[in-house]
Every structure is written in C-alpha cells, then in structure tokens.
Short mmCIF file of C-alpha atoms and ligand atoms in Angstrom, two decimals:
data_model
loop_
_atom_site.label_atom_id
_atom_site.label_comp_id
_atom_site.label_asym_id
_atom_site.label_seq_id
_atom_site.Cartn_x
_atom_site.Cartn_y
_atom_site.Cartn_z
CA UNK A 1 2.88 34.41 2.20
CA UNK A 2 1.96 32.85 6.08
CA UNK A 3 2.06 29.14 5.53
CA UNK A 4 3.91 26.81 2.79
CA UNK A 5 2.24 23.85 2.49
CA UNK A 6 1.05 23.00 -1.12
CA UNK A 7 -0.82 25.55 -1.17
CA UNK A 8 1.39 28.36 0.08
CA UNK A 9 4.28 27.14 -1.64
CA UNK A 10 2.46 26.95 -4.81
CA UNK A 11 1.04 30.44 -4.51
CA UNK A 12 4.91 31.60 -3.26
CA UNK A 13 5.91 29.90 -6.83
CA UNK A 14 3.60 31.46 -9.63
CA UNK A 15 4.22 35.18 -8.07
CA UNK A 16 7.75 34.52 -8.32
CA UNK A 17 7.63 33.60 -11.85
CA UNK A 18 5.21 36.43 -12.56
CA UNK A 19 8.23 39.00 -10.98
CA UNK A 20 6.07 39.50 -7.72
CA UNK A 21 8.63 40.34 -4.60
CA UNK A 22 7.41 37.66 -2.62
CA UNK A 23 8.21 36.81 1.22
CA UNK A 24 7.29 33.24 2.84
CA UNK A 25 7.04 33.01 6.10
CA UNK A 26 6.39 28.76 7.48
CA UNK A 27 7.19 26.91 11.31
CA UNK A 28 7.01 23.76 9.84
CA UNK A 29 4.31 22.99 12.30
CA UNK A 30 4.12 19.23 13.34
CA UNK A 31 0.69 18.05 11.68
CA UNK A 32 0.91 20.25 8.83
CA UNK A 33 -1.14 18.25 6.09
CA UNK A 34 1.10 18.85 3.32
CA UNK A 35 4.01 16.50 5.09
CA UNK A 36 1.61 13.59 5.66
CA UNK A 37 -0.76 13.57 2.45
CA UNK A 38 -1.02 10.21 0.69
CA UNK A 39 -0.28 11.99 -2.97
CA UNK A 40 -3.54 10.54 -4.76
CA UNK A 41 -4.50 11.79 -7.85
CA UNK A 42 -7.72 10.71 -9.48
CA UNK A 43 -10.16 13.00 -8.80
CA UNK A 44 -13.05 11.46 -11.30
CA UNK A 45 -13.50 8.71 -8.60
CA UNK A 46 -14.95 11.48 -6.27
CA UNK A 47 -18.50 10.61 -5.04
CA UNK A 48 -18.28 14.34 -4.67
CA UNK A 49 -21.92 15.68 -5.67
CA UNK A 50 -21.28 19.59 -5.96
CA UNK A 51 -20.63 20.36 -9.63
CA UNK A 52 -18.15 23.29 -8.72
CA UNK A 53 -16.21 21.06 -6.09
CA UNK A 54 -15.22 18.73 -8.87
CA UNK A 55 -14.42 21.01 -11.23
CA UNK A 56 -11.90 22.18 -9.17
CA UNK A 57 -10.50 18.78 -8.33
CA UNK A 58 -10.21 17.62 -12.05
CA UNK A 59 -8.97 21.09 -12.57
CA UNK A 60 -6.21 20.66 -10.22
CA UNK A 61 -5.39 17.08 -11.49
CA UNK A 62 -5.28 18.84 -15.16
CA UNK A 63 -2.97 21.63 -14.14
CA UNK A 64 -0.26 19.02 -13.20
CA UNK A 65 0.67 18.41 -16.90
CA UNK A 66 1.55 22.19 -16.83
CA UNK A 67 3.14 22.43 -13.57
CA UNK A 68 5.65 19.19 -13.88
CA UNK A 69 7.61 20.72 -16.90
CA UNK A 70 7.52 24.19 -15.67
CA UNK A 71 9.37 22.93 -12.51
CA UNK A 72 11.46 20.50 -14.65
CA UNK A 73 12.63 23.33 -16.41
CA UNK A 74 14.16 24.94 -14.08
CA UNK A 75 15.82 21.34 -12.42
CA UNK A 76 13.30 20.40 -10.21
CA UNK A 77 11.60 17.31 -11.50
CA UNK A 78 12.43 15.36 -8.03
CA UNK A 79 8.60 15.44 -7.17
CA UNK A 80 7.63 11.70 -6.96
CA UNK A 81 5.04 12.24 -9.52
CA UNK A 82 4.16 9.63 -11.40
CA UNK A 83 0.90 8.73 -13.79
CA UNK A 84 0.84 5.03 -12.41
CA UNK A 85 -2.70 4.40 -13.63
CA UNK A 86 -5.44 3.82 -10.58
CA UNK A 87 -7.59 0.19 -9.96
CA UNK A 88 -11.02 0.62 -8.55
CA UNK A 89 -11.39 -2.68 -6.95
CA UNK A 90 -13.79 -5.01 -5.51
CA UNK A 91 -15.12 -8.45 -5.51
CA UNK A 92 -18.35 -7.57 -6.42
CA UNK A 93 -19.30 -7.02 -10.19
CA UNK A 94 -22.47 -4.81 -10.01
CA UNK A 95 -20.20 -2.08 -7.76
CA UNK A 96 -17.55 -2.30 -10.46
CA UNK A 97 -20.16 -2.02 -13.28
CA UNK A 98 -21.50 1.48 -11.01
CA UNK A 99 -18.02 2.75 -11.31
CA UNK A 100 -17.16 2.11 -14.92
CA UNK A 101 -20.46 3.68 -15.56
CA UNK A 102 -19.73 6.93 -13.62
CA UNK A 103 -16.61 6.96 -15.03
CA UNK A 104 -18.08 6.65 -18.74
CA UNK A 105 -20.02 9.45 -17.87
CA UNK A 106 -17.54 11.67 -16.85
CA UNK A 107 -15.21 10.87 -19.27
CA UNK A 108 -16.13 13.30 -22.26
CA UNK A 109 -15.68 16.23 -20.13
CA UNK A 110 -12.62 15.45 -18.00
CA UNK A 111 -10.55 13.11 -21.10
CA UNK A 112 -7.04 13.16 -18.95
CA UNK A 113 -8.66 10.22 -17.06
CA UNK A 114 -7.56 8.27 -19.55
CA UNK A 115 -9.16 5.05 -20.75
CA UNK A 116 -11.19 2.84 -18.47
CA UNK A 117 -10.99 -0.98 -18.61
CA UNK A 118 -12.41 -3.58 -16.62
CA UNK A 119 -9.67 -6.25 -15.62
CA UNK A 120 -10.35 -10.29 -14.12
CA UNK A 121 -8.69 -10.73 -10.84
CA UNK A 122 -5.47 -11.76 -12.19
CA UNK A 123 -4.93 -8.89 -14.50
CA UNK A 124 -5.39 -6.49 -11.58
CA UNK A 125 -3.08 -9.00 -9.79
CA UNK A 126 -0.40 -8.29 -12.07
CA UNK A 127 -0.35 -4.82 -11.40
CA UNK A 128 -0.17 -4.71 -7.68
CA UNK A 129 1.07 -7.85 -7.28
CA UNK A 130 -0.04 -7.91 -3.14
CA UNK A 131 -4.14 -8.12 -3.73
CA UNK A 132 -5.95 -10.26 -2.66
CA UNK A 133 -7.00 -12.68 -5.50
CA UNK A 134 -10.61 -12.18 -5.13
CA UNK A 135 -10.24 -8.46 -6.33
CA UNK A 136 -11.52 -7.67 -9.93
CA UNK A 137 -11.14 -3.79 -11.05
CA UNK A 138 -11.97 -1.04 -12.84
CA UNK A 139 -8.53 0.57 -14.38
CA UNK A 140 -8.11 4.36 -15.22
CA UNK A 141 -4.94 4.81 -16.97
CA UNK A 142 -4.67 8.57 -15.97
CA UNK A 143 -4.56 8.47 -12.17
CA UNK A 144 -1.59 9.11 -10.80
CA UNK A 145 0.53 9.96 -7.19
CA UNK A 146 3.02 12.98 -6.16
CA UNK A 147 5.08 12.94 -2.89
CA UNK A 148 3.30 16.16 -1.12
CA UNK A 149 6.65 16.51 1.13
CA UNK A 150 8.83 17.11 -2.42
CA UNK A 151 6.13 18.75 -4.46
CA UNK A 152 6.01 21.39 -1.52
CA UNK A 153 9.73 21.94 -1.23
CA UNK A 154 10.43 21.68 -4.90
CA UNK A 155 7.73 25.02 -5.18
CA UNK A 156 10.14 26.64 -2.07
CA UNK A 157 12.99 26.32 -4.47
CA UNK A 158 11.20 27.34 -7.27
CA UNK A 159 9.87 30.10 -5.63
CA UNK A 160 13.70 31.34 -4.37
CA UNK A 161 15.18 30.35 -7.91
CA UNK A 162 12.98 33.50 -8.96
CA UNK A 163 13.82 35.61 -6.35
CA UNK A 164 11.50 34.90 -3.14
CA UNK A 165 12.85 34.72 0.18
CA UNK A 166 11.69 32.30 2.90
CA UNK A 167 11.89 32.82 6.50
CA UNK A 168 11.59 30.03 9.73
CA UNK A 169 8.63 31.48 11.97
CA UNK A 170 5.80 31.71 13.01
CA UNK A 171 3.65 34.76 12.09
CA UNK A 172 0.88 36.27 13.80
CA UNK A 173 -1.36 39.19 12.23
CA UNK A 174 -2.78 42.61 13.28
CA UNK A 175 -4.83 45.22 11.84
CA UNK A 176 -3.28 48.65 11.84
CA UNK A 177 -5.03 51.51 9.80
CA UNK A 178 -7.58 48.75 8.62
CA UNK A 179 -5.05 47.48 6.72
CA UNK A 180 -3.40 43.75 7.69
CA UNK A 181 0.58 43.69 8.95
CA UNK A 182 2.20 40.36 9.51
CA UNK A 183 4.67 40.38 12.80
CA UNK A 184 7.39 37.76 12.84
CA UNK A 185 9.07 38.01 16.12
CA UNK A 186 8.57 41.53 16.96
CA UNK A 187 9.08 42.83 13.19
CA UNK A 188 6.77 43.76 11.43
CA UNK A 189 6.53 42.57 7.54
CA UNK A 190 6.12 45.18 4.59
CA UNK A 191 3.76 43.81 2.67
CA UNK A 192 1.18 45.34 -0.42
CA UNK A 193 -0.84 41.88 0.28
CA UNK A 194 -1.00 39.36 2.73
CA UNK A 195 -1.34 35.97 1.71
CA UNK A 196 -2.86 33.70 4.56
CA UNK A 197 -2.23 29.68 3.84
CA UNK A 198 -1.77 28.67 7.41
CA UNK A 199 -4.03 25.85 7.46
CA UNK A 200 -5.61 24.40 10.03
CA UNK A 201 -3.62 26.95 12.09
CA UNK A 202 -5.27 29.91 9.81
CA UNK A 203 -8.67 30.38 12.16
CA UNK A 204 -6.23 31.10 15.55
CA UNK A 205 -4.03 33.57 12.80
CA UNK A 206 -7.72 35.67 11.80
CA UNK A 207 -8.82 35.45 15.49
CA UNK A 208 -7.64 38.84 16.50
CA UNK A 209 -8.88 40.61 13.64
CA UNK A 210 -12.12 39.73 14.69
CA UNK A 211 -12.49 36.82 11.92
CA UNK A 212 -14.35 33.40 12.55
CA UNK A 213 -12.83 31.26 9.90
CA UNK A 214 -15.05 27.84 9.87
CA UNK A 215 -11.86 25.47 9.32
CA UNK A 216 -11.66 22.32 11.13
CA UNK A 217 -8.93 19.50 11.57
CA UNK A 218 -9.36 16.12 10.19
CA UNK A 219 -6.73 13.90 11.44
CA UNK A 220 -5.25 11.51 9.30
CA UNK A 221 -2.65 8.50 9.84
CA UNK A 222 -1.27 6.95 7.51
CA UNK A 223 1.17 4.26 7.08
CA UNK A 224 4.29 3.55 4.93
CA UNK A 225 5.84 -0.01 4.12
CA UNK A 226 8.80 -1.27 2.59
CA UNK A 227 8.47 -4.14 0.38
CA UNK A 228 12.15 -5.52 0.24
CA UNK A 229 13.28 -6.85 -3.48
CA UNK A 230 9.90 -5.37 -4.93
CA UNK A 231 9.82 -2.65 -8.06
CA UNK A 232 7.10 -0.87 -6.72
CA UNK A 233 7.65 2.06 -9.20
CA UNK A 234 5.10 1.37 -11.54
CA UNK A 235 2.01 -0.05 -9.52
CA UNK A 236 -1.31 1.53 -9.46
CA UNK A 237 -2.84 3.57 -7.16
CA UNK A 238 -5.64 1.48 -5.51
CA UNK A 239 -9.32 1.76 -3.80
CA UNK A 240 -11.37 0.31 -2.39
CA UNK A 241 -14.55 0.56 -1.65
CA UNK A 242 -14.09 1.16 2.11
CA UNK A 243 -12.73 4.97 1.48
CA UNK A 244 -8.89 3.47 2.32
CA UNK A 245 -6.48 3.19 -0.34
CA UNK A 246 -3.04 1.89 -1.18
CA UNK A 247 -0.18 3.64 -3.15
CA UNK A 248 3.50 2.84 -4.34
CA UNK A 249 6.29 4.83 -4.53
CA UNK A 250 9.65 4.08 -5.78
CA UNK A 251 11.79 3.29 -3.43
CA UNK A 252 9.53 -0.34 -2.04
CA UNK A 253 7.34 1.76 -0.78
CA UNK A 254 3.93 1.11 -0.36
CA UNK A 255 1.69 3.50 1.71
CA UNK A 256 -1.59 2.80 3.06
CA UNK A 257 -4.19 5.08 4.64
CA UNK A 258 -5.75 7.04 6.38
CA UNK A 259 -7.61 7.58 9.38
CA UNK A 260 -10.03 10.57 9.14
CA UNK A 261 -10.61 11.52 12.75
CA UNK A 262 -11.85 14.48 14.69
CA UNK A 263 -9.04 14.75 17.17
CA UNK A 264 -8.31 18.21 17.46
CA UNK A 265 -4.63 19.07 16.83
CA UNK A 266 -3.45 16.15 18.43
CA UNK A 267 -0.82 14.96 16.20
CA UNK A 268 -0.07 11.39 17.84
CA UNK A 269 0.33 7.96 16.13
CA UNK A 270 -2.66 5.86 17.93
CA UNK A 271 -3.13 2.24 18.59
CA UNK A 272 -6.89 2.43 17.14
CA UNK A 273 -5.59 4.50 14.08
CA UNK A 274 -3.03 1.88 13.42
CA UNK A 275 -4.83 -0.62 13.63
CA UNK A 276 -7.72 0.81 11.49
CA UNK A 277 -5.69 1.30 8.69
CA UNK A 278 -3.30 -2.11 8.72
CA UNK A 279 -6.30 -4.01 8.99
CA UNK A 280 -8.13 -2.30 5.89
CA UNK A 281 -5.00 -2.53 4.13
CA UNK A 282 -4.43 -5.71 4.89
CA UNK A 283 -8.15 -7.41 3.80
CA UNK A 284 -7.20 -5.75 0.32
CA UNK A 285 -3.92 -6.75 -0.14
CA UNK A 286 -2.81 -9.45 2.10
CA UNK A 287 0.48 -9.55 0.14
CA UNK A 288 1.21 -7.04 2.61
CA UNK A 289 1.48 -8.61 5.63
CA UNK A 290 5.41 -9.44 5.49
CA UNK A 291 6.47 -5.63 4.53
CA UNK A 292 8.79 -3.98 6.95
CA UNK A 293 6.79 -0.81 8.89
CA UNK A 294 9.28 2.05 8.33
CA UNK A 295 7.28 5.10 8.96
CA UNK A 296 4.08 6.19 10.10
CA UNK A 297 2.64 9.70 9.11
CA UNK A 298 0.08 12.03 10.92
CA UNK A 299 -1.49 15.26 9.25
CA UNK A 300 -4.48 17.72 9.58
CA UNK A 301 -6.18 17.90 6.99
CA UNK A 302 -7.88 21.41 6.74
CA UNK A 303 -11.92 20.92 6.70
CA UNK A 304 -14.61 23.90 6.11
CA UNK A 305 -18.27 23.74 5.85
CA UNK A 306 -17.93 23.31 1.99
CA UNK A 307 -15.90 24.08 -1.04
CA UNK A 308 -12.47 25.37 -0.96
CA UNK A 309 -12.02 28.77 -0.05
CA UNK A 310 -9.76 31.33 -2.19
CA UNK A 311 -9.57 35.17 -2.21
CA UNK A 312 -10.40 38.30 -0.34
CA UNK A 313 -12.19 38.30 3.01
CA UNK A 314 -14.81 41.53 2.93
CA UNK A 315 -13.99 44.17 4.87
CA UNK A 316 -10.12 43.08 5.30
CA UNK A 317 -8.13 44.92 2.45
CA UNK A 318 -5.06 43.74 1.92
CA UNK A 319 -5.50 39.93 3.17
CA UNK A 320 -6.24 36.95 0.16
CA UNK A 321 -6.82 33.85 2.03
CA UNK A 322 -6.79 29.75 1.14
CA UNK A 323 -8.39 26.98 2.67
CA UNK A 324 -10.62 24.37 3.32
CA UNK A 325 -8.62 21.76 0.55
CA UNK A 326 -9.61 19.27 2.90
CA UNK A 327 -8.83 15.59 1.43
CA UNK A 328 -7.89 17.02 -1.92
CA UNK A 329 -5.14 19.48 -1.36
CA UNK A 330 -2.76 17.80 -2.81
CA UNK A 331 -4.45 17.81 -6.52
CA UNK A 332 -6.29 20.90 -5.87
CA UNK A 333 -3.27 22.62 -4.38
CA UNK A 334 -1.11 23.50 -7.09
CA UNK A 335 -3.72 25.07 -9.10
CA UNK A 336 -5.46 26.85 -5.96
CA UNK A 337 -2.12 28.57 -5.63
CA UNK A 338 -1.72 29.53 -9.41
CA UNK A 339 -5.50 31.07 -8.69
CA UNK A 340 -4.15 32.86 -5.26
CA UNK A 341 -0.65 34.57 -7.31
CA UNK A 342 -3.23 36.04 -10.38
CA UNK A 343 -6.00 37.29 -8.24
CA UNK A 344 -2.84 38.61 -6.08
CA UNK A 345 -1.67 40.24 -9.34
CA UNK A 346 -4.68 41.46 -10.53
CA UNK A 347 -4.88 39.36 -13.40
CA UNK A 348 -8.04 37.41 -14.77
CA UNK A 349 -7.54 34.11 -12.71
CA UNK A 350 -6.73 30.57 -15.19
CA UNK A 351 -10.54 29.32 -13.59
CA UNK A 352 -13.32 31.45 -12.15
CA UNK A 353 -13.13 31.59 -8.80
CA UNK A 354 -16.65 33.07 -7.98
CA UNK A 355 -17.75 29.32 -6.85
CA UNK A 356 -15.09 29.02 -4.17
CA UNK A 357 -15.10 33.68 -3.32
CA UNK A 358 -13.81 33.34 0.07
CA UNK A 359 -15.81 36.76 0.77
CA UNK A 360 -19.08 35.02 -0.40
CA UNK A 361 -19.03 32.22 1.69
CA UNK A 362 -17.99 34.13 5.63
CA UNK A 363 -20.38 36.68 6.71
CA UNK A 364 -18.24 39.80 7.61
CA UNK A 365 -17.14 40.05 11.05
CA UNK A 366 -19.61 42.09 13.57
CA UNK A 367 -16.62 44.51 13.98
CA UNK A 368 -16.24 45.49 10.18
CA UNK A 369 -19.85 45.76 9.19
CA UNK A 370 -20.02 49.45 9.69
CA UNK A 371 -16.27 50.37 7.78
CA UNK A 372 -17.66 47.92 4.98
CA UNK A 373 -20.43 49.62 3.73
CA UNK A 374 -18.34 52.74 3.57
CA UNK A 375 -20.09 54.18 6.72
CA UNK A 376 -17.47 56.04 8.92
C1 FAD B 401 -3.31 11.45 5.76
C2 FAD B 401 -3.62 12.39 4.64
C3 FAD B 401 -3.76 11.90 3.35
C4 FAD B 401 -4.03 12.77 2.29
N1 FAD B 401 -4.08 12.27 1.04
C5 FAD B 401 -4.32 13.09 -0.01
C6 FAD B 401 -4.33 12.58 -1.33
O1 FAD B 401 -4.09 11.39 -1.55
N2 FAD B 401 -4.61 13.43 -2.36
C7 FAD B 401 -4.87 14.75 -2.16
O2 FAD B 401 -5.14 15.46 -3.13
N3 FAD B 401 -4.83 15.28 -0.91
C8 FAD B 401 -4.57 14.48 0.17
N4 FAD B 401 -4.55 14.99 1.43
C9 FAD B 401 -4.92 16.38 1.66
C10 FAD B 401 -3.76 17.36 1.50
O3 FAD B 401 -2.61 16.84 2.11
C11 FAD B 401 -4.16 18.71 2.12
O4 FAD B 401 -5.41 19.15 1.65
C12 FAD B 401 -3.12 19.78 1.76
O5 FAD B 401 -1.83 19.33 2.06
C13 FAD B 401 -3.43 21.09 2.49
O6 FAD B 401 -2.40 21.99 2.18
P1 FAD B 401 -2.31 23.41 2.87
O7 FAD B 401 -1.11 24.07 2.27
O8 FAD B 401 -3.63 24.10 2.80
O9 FAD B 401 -2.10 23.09 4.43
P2 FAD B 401 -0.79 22.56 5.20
O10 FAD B 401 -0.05 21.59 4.38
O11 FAD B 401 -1.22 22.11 6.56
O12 FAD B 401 0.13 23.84 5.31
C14 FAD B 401 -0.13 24.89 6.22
C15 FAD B 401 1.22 25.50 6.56
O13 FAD B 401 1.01 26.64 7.40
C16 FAD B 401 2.11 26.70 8.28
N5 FAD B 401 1.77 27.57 9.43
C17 FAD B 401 1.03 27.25 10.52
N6 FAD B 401 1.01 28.29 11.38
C18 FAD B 401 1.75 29.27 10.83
C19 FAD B 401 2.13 30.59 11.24
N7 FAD B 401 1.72 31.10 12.43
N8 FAD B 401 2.91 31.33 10.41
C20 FAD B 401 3.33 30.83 9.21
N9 FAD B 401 3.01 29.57 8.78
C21 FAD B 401 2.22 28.83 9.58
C22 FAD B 401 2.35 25.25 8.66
O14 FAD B 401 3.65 25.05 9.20
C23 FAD B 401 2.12 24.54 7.33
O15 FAD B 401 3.34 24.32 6.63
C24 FAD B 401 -4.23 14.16 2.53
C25 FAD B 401 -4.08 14.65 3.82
C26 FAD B 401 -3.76 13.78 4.87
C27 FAD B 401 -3.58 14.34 6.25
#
C-alpha cells in the first residue's frame, strides 16, 4: 500500500481483516488531504449531476453504518463520528423549497438521509445556536461529520491489529520484468500487488513508468474555532448556499471552510484564504465572531477530470490504483478502500466498479501499447 490517507488506510484495513499480508508504506506529506478534510457527510445535498458519481457518494455515506462497529469492535470507536443531523440554510424560501424538493426526490432511493423538515429561523437557531437570525432551513436528520485525521489512524491500527505492518517513507516505483516493484530507500518491496493511494503525489509516483495520471491539486483552507463554555457536540452540520460550510466537533470546536484554490502544492495558510473563509463564515453565523482561532488547516484535495478512479491501469500488471476523491474523500473513502482490498483479492467487489475502471478512463501509455495487445 503507497499512501495512507483515507483511502490507503482504508484499503490497508479490509485486506487485513480478509488475512491479506499487507505492507503500508506513508511520509506523512504536509498537504496530504486526509489531515485537513472538513469530515462532512451528506452526500444527497450534492448538485452532483452524474448518476454514477452519486451513487458512489451515498454509497460511501451508507457504508459508515458498517464500518463504525466493525472498528468499534475491535476498540477503536475514537473516530469523531457523529450523525449530528445537517441544516440547509438560507434566507430565501423558494431556494429552501428547491432543496426540500431535491431532497424528496432522492429520498426513496438513498432512505439513510433521514427525514427532511423545514424549520423557522429560530428552530434552526436552536440548533446552532451562532446563525444569524435571518436563516430558515431545510433539516436532514441523517447527515453527519467524522474527524478524517482519527478515522485515518484508527484504519492504521486496525490494519496492524490484524497483522499489517506500516513503514515511515517515501516510496518511489519502477518497472522491472513489466511487473511494478516499490523501492523504499534503496530496498526494494516484495509485493504480489501494488496498491498506489498517494494522492495528489500519485501522478509524480506513475511518471517513470511512463503513466500520465490526470490528478490535480485543489487547495483547501480551512479554519477551526473554539467556542469557550459551548456544548458543541450535538450541532448540525451547516450550508449554505455559497458552497462554505460550518461543522462542530466536540471539544468547542467549530470548523469553517474551505478555500478551493488552484495553487499547486503550495501548502501555506494565506491572507486571501483566510479571509475568504472567516468572512463567509462569519455572514452565516455571526455568533462566531468572539471564538478563539486555534488552528488553521491546509490540504490538497486530489482532483481528476471526472469520477473517482479505482482499479487496474492497462498494461501495468500488478499495480491497482485510487484517486481522484476530490471533495468527497472523506465519505467516499472508506468504501473506495473496501472496493480496492476485494478487487485486490479477487473477490466480486461490495459495488460495481465498472463506472469508476481506472483502466477505462486513462488511455494506455505510448510505451505499453505494443506489450498490451500481446504483441512481443
Ligand atoms: C479543506 C478540505 C475539506 C474537505 N472536506 C471534506 C468533507 O467535508 N467531506 C468529504 O467527504 N471530503 C472532504 N474533503 C476531501 C477529502 O479530504 C479527500 O478527498 C481525501 O482525504 C483524499 O484521501 P486520499 O487518501 O486519496 O489522499 P490523501 O489524504 O492526500 O493521502 C495520500 C497519502 O499519500 C501519501 N504519500 C505521498 N507520497 C507518497 C510516497 N512517495 N510514498 C508513500 N506515500 C505517499 C501522503 O503522505 C498521504 O498520506 C476535504 C478536503 C479538504 C482539503
């Protein structure tokens, strides 16, 4: 395994479990998205308009009520996850009456959203008690948050508690027989099959195998407060209309975000990004303004040209990749990783994958076109 962020670490876990000898190899690179992801849940707000793309988000949101007792089970159930409801808001009743509707619409297929109530200004008031009092809402009792940071680690243990081993380091790969090897200082890696979650890092991994892997970085920055003397536990996850959003966490935290920037890898907190996000935080829920700024987070998110990508690249035996989870990695992620461990192991995967074939969606490289076919 090369890279455990959600997605790596999730993969790591469900081979593990399955009694797969698993290696994972992860730098802990600053801007790894993973470390700096919000922790929204509540996909069925999407305005996502490709059928397969949501599937796979509500999916992922569905698997959690799987994954949280399997990793309770074996003592890890410190993952921040909580189903704190979500509030739609807005001052405007027609754009409220848009989203109920979508939401009514979606609702037969996709029934973990929960029920769907429309709430006066002061009822949404008295759920997040900081908005502004010109706010009505829509309220979906099934959306919910997860702290990517202990999610990810809590997999790491998992995936050790059955028996995989984790090493500090950065990997690079290299073809040798047409076959992928994975070199970690110098050594080179045993491996039956290489699994590549690296990332935004991933395209400069599959660069010397001759591989063009169309993944971007989209920078976010993202904000956490402390509200001193507040329960924040319970409170909603909220949105606006503006694409920002505001979530709690126990421990008076509130965190508001994000920036989504095309920066490159720069990883740096920015005047303009803070600013961006306090001030659209801030119009919402001016409650705000008094909370202590304790930390301020920057990841990069990894972008492709469409949906998620999981499984074999052609021409490349040996190599499963994922990526592309974008702005939804953290619901998609836990699932996409189940999906990575059964194709891994052979087995029939939980969802079909064909929608998101990894091997589908890159044209083979120049350099394996001939060996592909089977051509000598
Ligand atoms: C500000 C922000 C807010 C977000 N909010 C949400 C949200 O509310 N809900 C949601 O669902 N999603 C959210 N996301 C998206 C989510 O965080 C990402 O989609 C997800 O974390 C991607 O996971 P990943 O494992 O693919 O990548 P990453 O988490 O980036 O992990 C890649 C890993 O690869 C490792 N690596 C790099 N190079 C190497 C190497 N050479 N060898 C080995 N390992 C290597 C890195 O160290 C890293 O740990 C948000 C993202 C950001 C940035």
């Amino acid at each position: 395994m090369v890279g455990a962020g959600v997605l790596g670490a999730s993969a790591a876990y469900h081979l593990a479990r399955a009694g797969a000898q698993v290696s994972v190899i992860d730098p802990q690179m600053e801007g790894r998205a993973t470390a700096a992801g919000a922790g929204i849940i509540c996909p069925w707000v999407s305005g996502a308009d490709d059928a397969a793309f949501y599937q796979l988000y509500t999916a992922g949101a569905r698997y959690y009520a799987d994954l949280v007792p399997a990793l309770a089970a074996i003592g890890e159930d410190d993952l921040g996850f909580r189903r704190t409801g979500a509030l739609v808001v807005s001052a405007n009743a027609a754009e409220l009456a848009f989203i109920e509707n979508l939401l009514g619409e979606r609702q037969a297929a996709t029934p973990e959203m929960g029920t769907v109530n429309r709430l006066t200004p002061p009822q949404a008031r008295a759920l997040f008690p900081p908005l502004h009092a010109k706010l009505g809402a829509v309220h979906i009792a099934g959306g919910a948050r997860v702290d990517g940071r202990r999610l990810a680690a809590a997999l790491l243990r998992g995936a050790q508690h059955h028996g995989a081993t984790v090493h500090d380091g950065a990997a690079t790969l290299r073809l040798s027989g047409g076959q992928v090897q994975v070199v970690l200082t110098g050594e080179h890696l045993e491996a039956d099959q290489v699994i590549l979650t690296a990332g935004v890092w991933a395209p400069d991994l599959l660069r010397p195998l001759g591989i063009d892997l169309p993944i971007q970085p989209a920078r976010g920055q993202i904000v956490h407060l402390r509200l001193s003397g507040q329960d924040t536990r319970d409170w909603p996850v909220v949105f606006p209309l503006s694409g920002h959003y505001l979530l709690a966490f126990d421990d008076q935290r509130v965190v508001v975000g994000a920036t989504r920037e095309d920066a490159g890898f720069a990883c740096q907190v920015t005047a303009a990004g803070l600013a961006e996000v306090l001030t659209q935080a801030l119009a919402v829920a001016p409650g705000l303004a008094s909370a202590e700024v304790i930390e301020t987070r920057v990841g990069l998110r990894p972008v492709g040209p469409g949906r998620p990508l999981l499984g074999a690249l052609a021409g490349v035996p040996g190599l499963l990749i994922g990526n592309g989870l974008g702005a939804a990695g953290l619901t998609i992620g836990p699932l996409a990783g189940r999906l990575l461990a059964d194709l891994a192991l052979g087995h029939a995967p939980v969802l079909d994958v064909a929608p998101y074939d990894a091997a589908t969606a890159l044209p083979l490289p120049p350099s394996r076109q001939r060996s592909a076919r089977g051509g000598g």
